[in-house]
Amino acid sequence: METLKNEFDAIVIGSGPGGATVARELSQHGKKVLILEWGPNKPLKGSFLQMFQDCFILGKSMFMTKNFLAMVRGITTGGSSRYYCALACDPPVERLKKYGVDITPEIEEIKNIVPCEPLRDDLMSQAAKVFMDSALDLGYDCQKANKYIFQDKCHKDCDLCLYGCPHDAKWSAVNFVDDALEYGAEMINKAKVTKIIVENNKAIGVEYRHKKKTIKAYASKVILAAGGIGSPVILRESGIEGVGHNFFFDPLWFIWGKVDRVTSGKGVPMCSRIILEDEGIVLTDHNMPHLVKAIFDFQGFKPGKAFSFSHMVPLQAKVRDGLSGHIGKSGWVWKGLMDEDKKKLNAGFDHAKKILDNAGAEKIYKSPLLAAHPGGTVKIGEFLDTDLKTEYDNLYVCDASVIPHEMGLPPSLTILTLGKRLSKHLLGQDKAA
C-alpha cells in the first residue's frame, strides 16, 4: 500500500461534466486539486477503434440488460461527453426546485463559458433539414437545437462527432479538464478508485488502483463524479447502503428512411429536435458514421441495410423511462423496460415514421434498442442534501447519479450547472452571496 506524499484541498473522482467543472472552478481559485480518472487520456483521432476502446468494452463501458438492450458510457478523460452528440438541453429547473436546488443563475454562467447555440444553416446536415421541414409541415414544434460546438472549427458534412471530434470543434468536459490542469490541478489516468477513506463519519481521502498498486490519497474534500453507474458502486464499497436502485437510462432507438433527394449520409447529428414533454419523447435527426450504422443493421439482423447510407435520413426517438432496476456490485446494469416505457418507445417510432413518410421516405425501419444516460442512482433528497453532500462530511457527489427524477433528455447541461453550483458551495461563495 502506497500513500501520496502531498495532501490536496480536493480530490475529484471522474472527469466527466460534473467532475471537470468542479476541478476547473476549484483550481481556478487556487485550490490544490487531484483528478483521478479510470480511463486514458489519449489525443482524439476521430476513429472507430478509439471510440470502441473507450465506450464498448463489455462489463466496463458497455452493459447488456436481460432484454439485450445495450447501455453504453465513456471511460476516458471527459467521460461520455467525449463521444456525445453535443446536444445542450435546458435543465429541469422547476423540478429541481422542488428538491430545494435552484440552478437558475448557474445556467447562464455556464452558457457564457461553453458554446451553446444552434448551428448555422450551412452546417446543418441534409437529413436535419429534411427532418425539420417535414416536422414543421406536420405541425410539430421542431426547433434548431443548441449545440456545444465551436462553429468556426466545425467541418460541413463531417460525421465524426460520435468518434470524438478530431478537429476540436466539439466542446466536451475535456476542455474543462485542460483548464483545470492549466490552473495547477493534477490528474492521474488509469486510476480506478475503489473506496472513500472515512474516519469519524468524515471523508478524508480515497483508495485507488494504479499500475497494479493500491494507493491512498488524502484531501480536505472529496467530490465523487464517477457517473450514474460508477458513483453508487464506490459509495457502497465505502459503507453507504441503498444507493444504485430505481434509476433511469433514457432508452432509444434509431429510425431510418430512404429519401432520394438526400445525397449525403454525413453531417453533424442532432441539429434539430422535437420535445414532446407530455409524452416523454424526444425526436432528433441523427447522422452517424457509415460503420456505426452498419453495426446497428447487423445487430438488428438487417445486413442488407448496411450498404444503404448516402440517401438515408436517420432519426432518433428517445423516451423518459420510469425509475426501476438496480446497479449490481460490480457495476452491472439490471434494469428492464416497463410496459409504459415500451408504449413510449413505440409512440416515438410512430412519430418518426410519420415525419419520414411525410418527407417521402421509403423502406423505413428501426434499430435495436439501446440506452445512453444512466442516472438517478444517488438521488438528491434521498442520499444527498441540497448541497450534494452525502451522509459523510466532506464527501459530495456531482454527476447524473444525483438527479432525483426521470430525465428523458441529455443531462450534460444539468450536470455542468450542478457542478458550478457545488463549486460555489465548496468555495464559500454561496454564503457570501
XYZ file of C-alpha atoms in Angstrom:
433
model
C 0.000 0.000 0.000
C 1.396 3.367 -1.047
C 0.368 6.843 0.066
C 0.737 10.013 -1.986
C 3.004 12.416 -0.113
C 1.021 15.520 -0.964
C -2.333 16.288 0.641
C -4.882 18.067 -1.528
C -7.644 20.550 -0.950
C -9.913 18.380 -3.084
C -9.846 15.027 -4.829
C -12.204 14.756 -7.801
C -13.104 11.228 -8.880
C -14.005 11.191 -12.567
C -13.546 13.822 -15.263
C -16.945 13.975 -16.959
C -19.037 17.173 -16.953
C -19.558 17.214 -13.177
C -16.044 16.364 -12.088
C -14.383 18.524 -14.725
C -16.480 21.555 -13.751
C -15.649 21.252 -10.063
C -11.956 20.645 -10.788
C -11.832 23.701 -13.048
C -13.603 26.015 -10.626
C -11.629 24.969 -7.542
C -8.236 25.051 -9.243
C -9.053 28.421 -10.810
C -9.487 29.757 -7.275
C -6.114 28.454 -6.150
C -7.187 25.156 -4.607
C -4.889 22.154 -4.854
C -6.897 19.594 -6.839
C -6.207 15.979 -7.772
C -8.311 14.409 -10.546
C -8.453 10.609 -10.594
C -9.716 9.200 -13.900
C -10.208 5.489 -14.573
C -9.870 5.900 -18.334
C -6.978 7.021 -20.558
C -6.143 10.487 -21.847
C -5.128 9.844 -25.433
C -5.419 12.539 -28.121
C -8.573 12.123 -30.178
C -8.052 10.517 -33.554
C -11.649 10.539 -34.737
C -11.507 6.770 -35.197
C -13.931 3.922 -34.627
C -11.238 1.918 -32.810
C -10.652 4.601 -30.201
C -14.384 5.014 -29.587
C -14.760 1.238 -29.289
C -11.947 1.018 -26.728
C -13.436 3.805 -24.604
C -17.151 3.011 -24.905
C -17.819 -0.577 -25.954
C -15.844 -2.871 -23.646
C -18.413 -5.299 -22.242
C -18.624 -5.159 -18.455
C -16.615 -1.924 -18.238
C -18.130 0.698 -20.510
C -20.969 -1.328 -22.050
C -23.611 -3.456 -20.366
C -26.418 -5.621 -21.701
C -29.730 -5.842 -19.879
C -31.806 -9.000 -19.725
C -33.746 -7.647 -22.721
C -30.478 -7.415 -24.720
C -30.650 -3.638 -24.523
C -27.146 -2.143 -24.698
C -26.215 0.615 -22.218
C -23.007 2.481 -23.033
C -20.802 5.038 -21.261
C -17.395 6.557 -21.911
C -14.479 5.503 -19.698
C -11.955 8.176 -20.653
C -10.919 11.715 -19.831
C -14.070 13.775 -20.297
C -16.291 10.756 -19.687
C -19.158 10.157 -22.092
C -19.041 13.794 -23.191
C -16.003 12.983 -25.307
C -18.228 10.951 -27.628
C -21.607 12.599 -27.149
C -23.537 14.364 -29.901
C -23.092 17.770 -28.227
C -26.812 18.435 -27.718
C -27.431 21.003 -24.969
C -30.889 20.750 -23.401
C -32.037 23.224 -20.769
C -32.093 21.721 -17.261
C -35.373 20.850 -15.499
C -35.187 23.939 -13.285
C -38.671 23.790 -11.787
C -38.466 20.090 -10.988
C -35.124 20.554 -9.206
C -36.531 23.492 -7.231
C -38.994 21.056 -5.658
C -35.965 19.332 -4.121
C -34.520 22.604 -2.843
C -31.985 23.019 -5.642
C -32.094 26.210 -7.722
C -29.598 26.285 -10.603
C -31.089 29.293 -12.391
C -28.014 31.560 -12.021
C -25.597 28.796 -12.980
C -27.308 28.082 -16.301
C -26.389 31.470 -17.719
C -22.940 31.309 -16.151
C -22.203 28.013 -17.893
C -23.665 29.228 -21.186
C -21.275 32.170 -21.017
C -18.319 29.769 -20.763
C -19.168 26.991 -23.222
C -20.503 27.245 -26.796
C -24.250 26.703 -26.618
C -26.262 27.888 -29.608
C -27.936 26.497 -32.753
C -25.808 25.630 -35.772
C -25.610 27.949 -38.741
C -27.752 26.834 -41.670
C -24.710 25.901 -43.746
C -23.594 23.406 -41.076
C -26.985 21.671 -40.870
C -26.975 18.214 -42.428
C -29.273 17.327 -45.315
C -31.054 14.855 -43.044
C -31.624 17.537 -40.404
C -33.199 19.867 -42.952
C -35.476 17.106 -44.283
C -36.497 16.182 -40.726
C -37.180 19.775 -39.719
C -39.070 20.736 -42.880
C -41.287 17.659 -42.718
C -41.956 18.023 -38.986
C -42.889 21.695 -39.322
C -45.154 20.857 -42.247
C -46.989 18.411 -39.989
C -47.344 20.977 -37.210
C -44.669 19.712 -34.818
C -42.775 22.267 -32.739
C -39.428 21.400 -34.291
C -36.598 23.757 -33.415
C -32.908 24.047 -34.047
C -31.040 22.565 -31.110
C -28.392 24.268 -29.008
C -25.024 22.646 -29.671
C -21.743 22.528 -27.756
C -19.822 23.322 -30.937
C -17.207 25.902 -31.868
C -18.749 26.615 -35.247
C -15.663 28.281 -36.697
C -13.894 24.915 -36.370
C -16.796 22.697 -37.469
C -16.478 20.927 -40.826
C -19.512 20.747 -43.092
C -20.647 17.192 -43.952
C -18.414 15.703 -41.261
C -19.802 12.786 -39.247
C -17.078 12.315 -36.621
C -18.921 13.666 -33.555
C -19.546 10.122 -32.356
C -15.871 9.270 -32.780
C -14.786 12.252 -30.699
C -14.197 15.310 -32.847
C -10.577 15.361 -34.121
C -10.996 18.980 -35.264
C -11.525 20.364 -31.726
C -14.853 21.761 -32.884
C -16.918 19.910 -30.295
C -16.776 21.167 -26.726
C -16.585 18.419 -24.116
C -15.600 18.090 -20.471
C -12.025 17.608 -21.705
C -11.939 21.374 -22.273
C -12.644 21.971 -18.582
C -10.066 19.337 -17.600
C -7.481 21.139 -19.722
C -8.413 24.402 -17.995
C -8.031 22.777 -14.574
C -4.588 21.449 -15.463
C -3.543 24.906 -16.654
C -4.700 26.308 -13.308
C -2.454 23.818 -11.499
C -4.604 20.728 -10.935
C -3.001 17.292 -11.182
C -4.554 14.325 -12.984
C -3.748 10.635 -12.781
C -5.212 8.498 -15.560
C -5.951 4.784 -15.388
C -6.588 5.263 -11.669
C -9.611 3.265 -10.530
C -10.981 4.459 -7.207
C -12.238 1.576 -5.091
C -13.480 3.341 -1.975
C -13.578 6.520 0.068
C -11.457 6.654 3.225
C -13.705 7.662 6.116
C -12.828 8.488 9.738
C -15.337 9.628 12.356
C -18.048 9.950 9.706
C -15.828 12.271 7.679
C -14.256 11.635 4.263
C -10.509 12.229 4.436
C -9.290 10.651 1.197
C -9.613 7.840 -1.316
C -8.112 4.483 -2.121
C -7.419 3.640 -5.763
C -5.671 1.138 -8.000
C -2.979 2.350 -10.401
C -0.389 0.259 -12.242
C -1.254 -2.815 -10.148
C -0.692 -0.921 -6.899
C -3.158 0.195 -4.250
C -2.576 3.827 -3.356
C -4.110 6.198 -0.822
C -4.525 9.921 -1.349
C -5.822 12.433 1.188
C -7.786 15.657 0.845
C -9.987 18.065 2.773
C -12.870 17.456 0.354
C -13.755 14.523 -1.903
C -16.022 15.005 -4.920
C -17.323 11.779 -6.427
C -18.177 12.196 -10.118
C -17.796 8.677 -11.476
C -21.160 8.691 -13.261
C -24.549 7.108 -12.786
C -23.029 3.631 -12.622
C -19.622 4.263 -11.067
C -20.631 6.507 -8.181
C -23.080 4.132 -6.434
C -20.578 1.267 -6.703
C -17.886 3.328 -4.950
C -20.327 4.588 -2.310
C -21.455 1.064 -1.445
C -17.833 -0.013 -1.026
C -17.453 2.976 1.297
C -20.310 1.985 3.598
C -23.272 3.879 2.151
C -26.049 1.361 1.578
C -29.155 1.570 -0.591
C -27.675 3.532 -3.483
C -27.899 2.249 -7.048
C -31.626 1.460 -7.139
C -34.555 2.836 -9.153
C -32.755 4.777 -11.849
C -33.312 5.994 -15.408
C -31.264 5.364 -18.555
C -33.221 7.049 -21.363
C -33.837 4.155 -23.805
C -33.877 4.957 -27.500
C -33.775 3.606 -30.976
C -32.854 4.912 -34.393
C -35.261 5.052 -37.308
C -34.090 5.273 -40.917
C -35.875 6.064 -44.139
C -34.561 6.382 -47.687
C -35.107 9.819 -49.251
C -33.757 10.064 -52.791
C -33.157 13.822 -52.709
C -30.731 13.352 -49.810
C -27.300 12.727 -51.328
C -25.028 12.514 -48.278
C -25.348 10.450 -45.126
C -22.729 12.565 -43.394
C -23.359 15.501 -41.110
C -23.488 16.770 -37.547
C -26.037 14.771 -35.509
C -28.864 16.292 -33.502
C -29.067 19.650 -35.293
C -32.799 19.953 -34.572
C -35.211 18.456 -32.083
C -38.824 17.948 -31.086
C -39.556 17.691 -27.356
C -42.924 16.082 -26.643
C -42.880 16.813 -22.918
C -46.299 15.365 -22.089
C -45.493 12.114 -23.878
C -41.945 11.855 -22.533
C -40.473 11.600 -26.045
C -37.648 13.459 -27.793
C -37.095 13.219 -31.556
C -33.940 14.392 -33.323
C -32.096 13.920 -36.575
C -29.078 11.673 -36.003
C -26.389 11.323 -38.643
C -23.697 8.802 -37.768
C -20.668 7.242 -39.484
C -21.483 4.526 -42.012
C -19.679 1.874 -39.963
C -21.764 2.638 -36.871
C -24.966 2.408 -38.901
C -23.808 -0.897 -40.387
C -23.195 -2.314 -36.912
C -26.731 -1.414 -35.848
C -28.039 -3.018 -39.055
C -26.190 -6.273 -38.419
C -27.190 -6.214 -34.749
C -30.805 -5.880 -35.838
C -30.458 -8.796 -38.297
C -30.780 -6.487 -41.303
C -27.412 -6.993 -43.035
C -28.805 -5.904 -46.385
C -29.492 -2.447 -44.968
C -25.829 -1.967 -44.046
C -24.935 -0.915 -47.587
C -27.520 1.919 -47.651
C -26.094 5.203 -46.408
C -25.963 8.222 -48.717
C -29.736 8.553 -49.221
C -30.749 7.661 -45.664
C -32.379 10.052 -43.199
C -31.632 8.813 -39.652
C -33.791 9.906 -36.724
C -33.595 9.106 -33.044
C -36.553 8.577 -30.717
C -35.596 8.737 -27.052
C -38.001 8.366 -24.129
C -38.255 9.280 -20.467
C -38.305 5.870 -18.793
C -39.619 5.147 -15.326
C -37.362 4.674 -12.310
C -36.583 0.992 -11.821
C -33.791 -1.565 -11.661
C -30.523 -1.668 -9.742
C -26.779 -1.477 -10.269
C -25.001 -4.711 -9.338
C -21.976 -4.937 -7.061
C -19.530 -4.825 -9.969
C -21.491 -2.130 -11.796
C -23.592 -4.399 -13.995
C -26.890 -2.837 -15.051
C -30.015 -4.755 -14.033
C -32.991 -2.964 -15.493
C -35.796 -3.922 -17.809
C -38.341 -1.860 -19.675
C -41.704 -1.317 -18.036
C -44.872 -1.510 -20.129
C -45.179 2.278 -20.087
C -41.603 2.601 -21.402
C -42.400 0.267 -24.287
C -45.519 2.263 -25.151
C -43.464 5.461 -25.272
C -40.838 3.853 -27.498
C -43.485 2.611 -29.899
C -45.116 6.044 -29.905
C -41.721 7.590 -30.617
C -41.283 5.288 -33.589
C -44.763 6.194 -34.840
C -43.942 9.919 -34.677
C -40.651 9.367 -36.507
C -42.309 7.228 -39.165
C -44.996 9.857 -39.689
C -42.346 12.524 -40.251
C -40.335 10.306 -42.595
C -43.461 9.301 -44.529
C -44.339 12.958 -44.981
C -40.825 13.582 -46.303
C -41.362 10.913 -48.956
C -39.173 8.300 -47.311
C -39.228 4.659 -48.328
C -38.079 1.453 -46.637
C -38.465 2.790 -43.097
C -37.046 0.608 -40.332
C -35.642 0.873 -36.812
C -32.564 -0.279 -34.905
C -32.374 -2.458 -31.802
C -32.838 -0.628 -28.508
C -30.031 0.943 -26.539
C -29.652 3.419 -23.665
C -27.243 6.239 -23.028
C -27.832 8.303 -19.862
C -27.821 6.244 -16.642
C -28.717 8.464 -13.715
C -30.705 8.848 -10.520
C -28.727 6.227 -8.607
C -27.658 8.574 -5.766
C -30.606 10.930 -5.601
C -30.815 14.384 -4.083
C -33.270 14.220 -1.190
C -32.661 10.526 -0.569
C -28.888 10.170 -0.270
C -27.725 13.758 -0.740
C -28.667 17.092 0.753
C -29.294 20.187 -1.354
C -25.540 20.858 -1.465
C -24.931 17.354 -2.903
C -23.311 16.195 0.353
C -23.588 12.566 1.427
C -24.118 11.306 4.972
C -20.348 11.629 5.365
C -18.992 15.112 5.936
C -16.693 16.425 3.171
C -17.961 13.861 0.633
C -20.015 15.184 -2.283
C -21.418 13.679 -5.480
C -21.762 15.540 -8.778
C -22.833 13.617 -11.869
C -26.006 12.182 -13.405
C -26.497 9.928 -10.386
C -27.728 12.877 -8.278
C -30.731 13.716 -10.492
C -33.742 12.791 -8.327
C -36.316 12.184 -11.056
C -36.740 10.782 -14.556
C -34.916 12.750 -17.226
C -35.516 11.769 -20.863
C -33.139 14.476 -22.112
C -29.346 14.668 -22.387
C -28.278 15.658 -18.837
C -24.949 17.346 -19.636
C -26.067 20.955 -19.135
C -27.849 19.991 -15.925
C -24.671 18.357 -14.601
C -22.489 21.301 -15.637
C -24.736 23.717 -13.759
C -24.845 21.461 -10.696
C -21.044 21.354 -10.797
C -20.890 25.141 -10.942
C -23.305 25.413 -8.019
C -21.392 22.843 -5.951
C -18.127 24.672 -6.614
C -19.611 27.879 -5.211
C -20.614 25.988 -2.074
C -17.163 24.445 -1.650
C -15.538 27.849 -2.109
C -17.953 29.502 0.315
C -19.347 31.779 -2.373
C -22.933 30.716 -1.753
C -22.750 32.005 1.834
C -21.057 35.191 0.691
C -23.874 35.789 -1.782
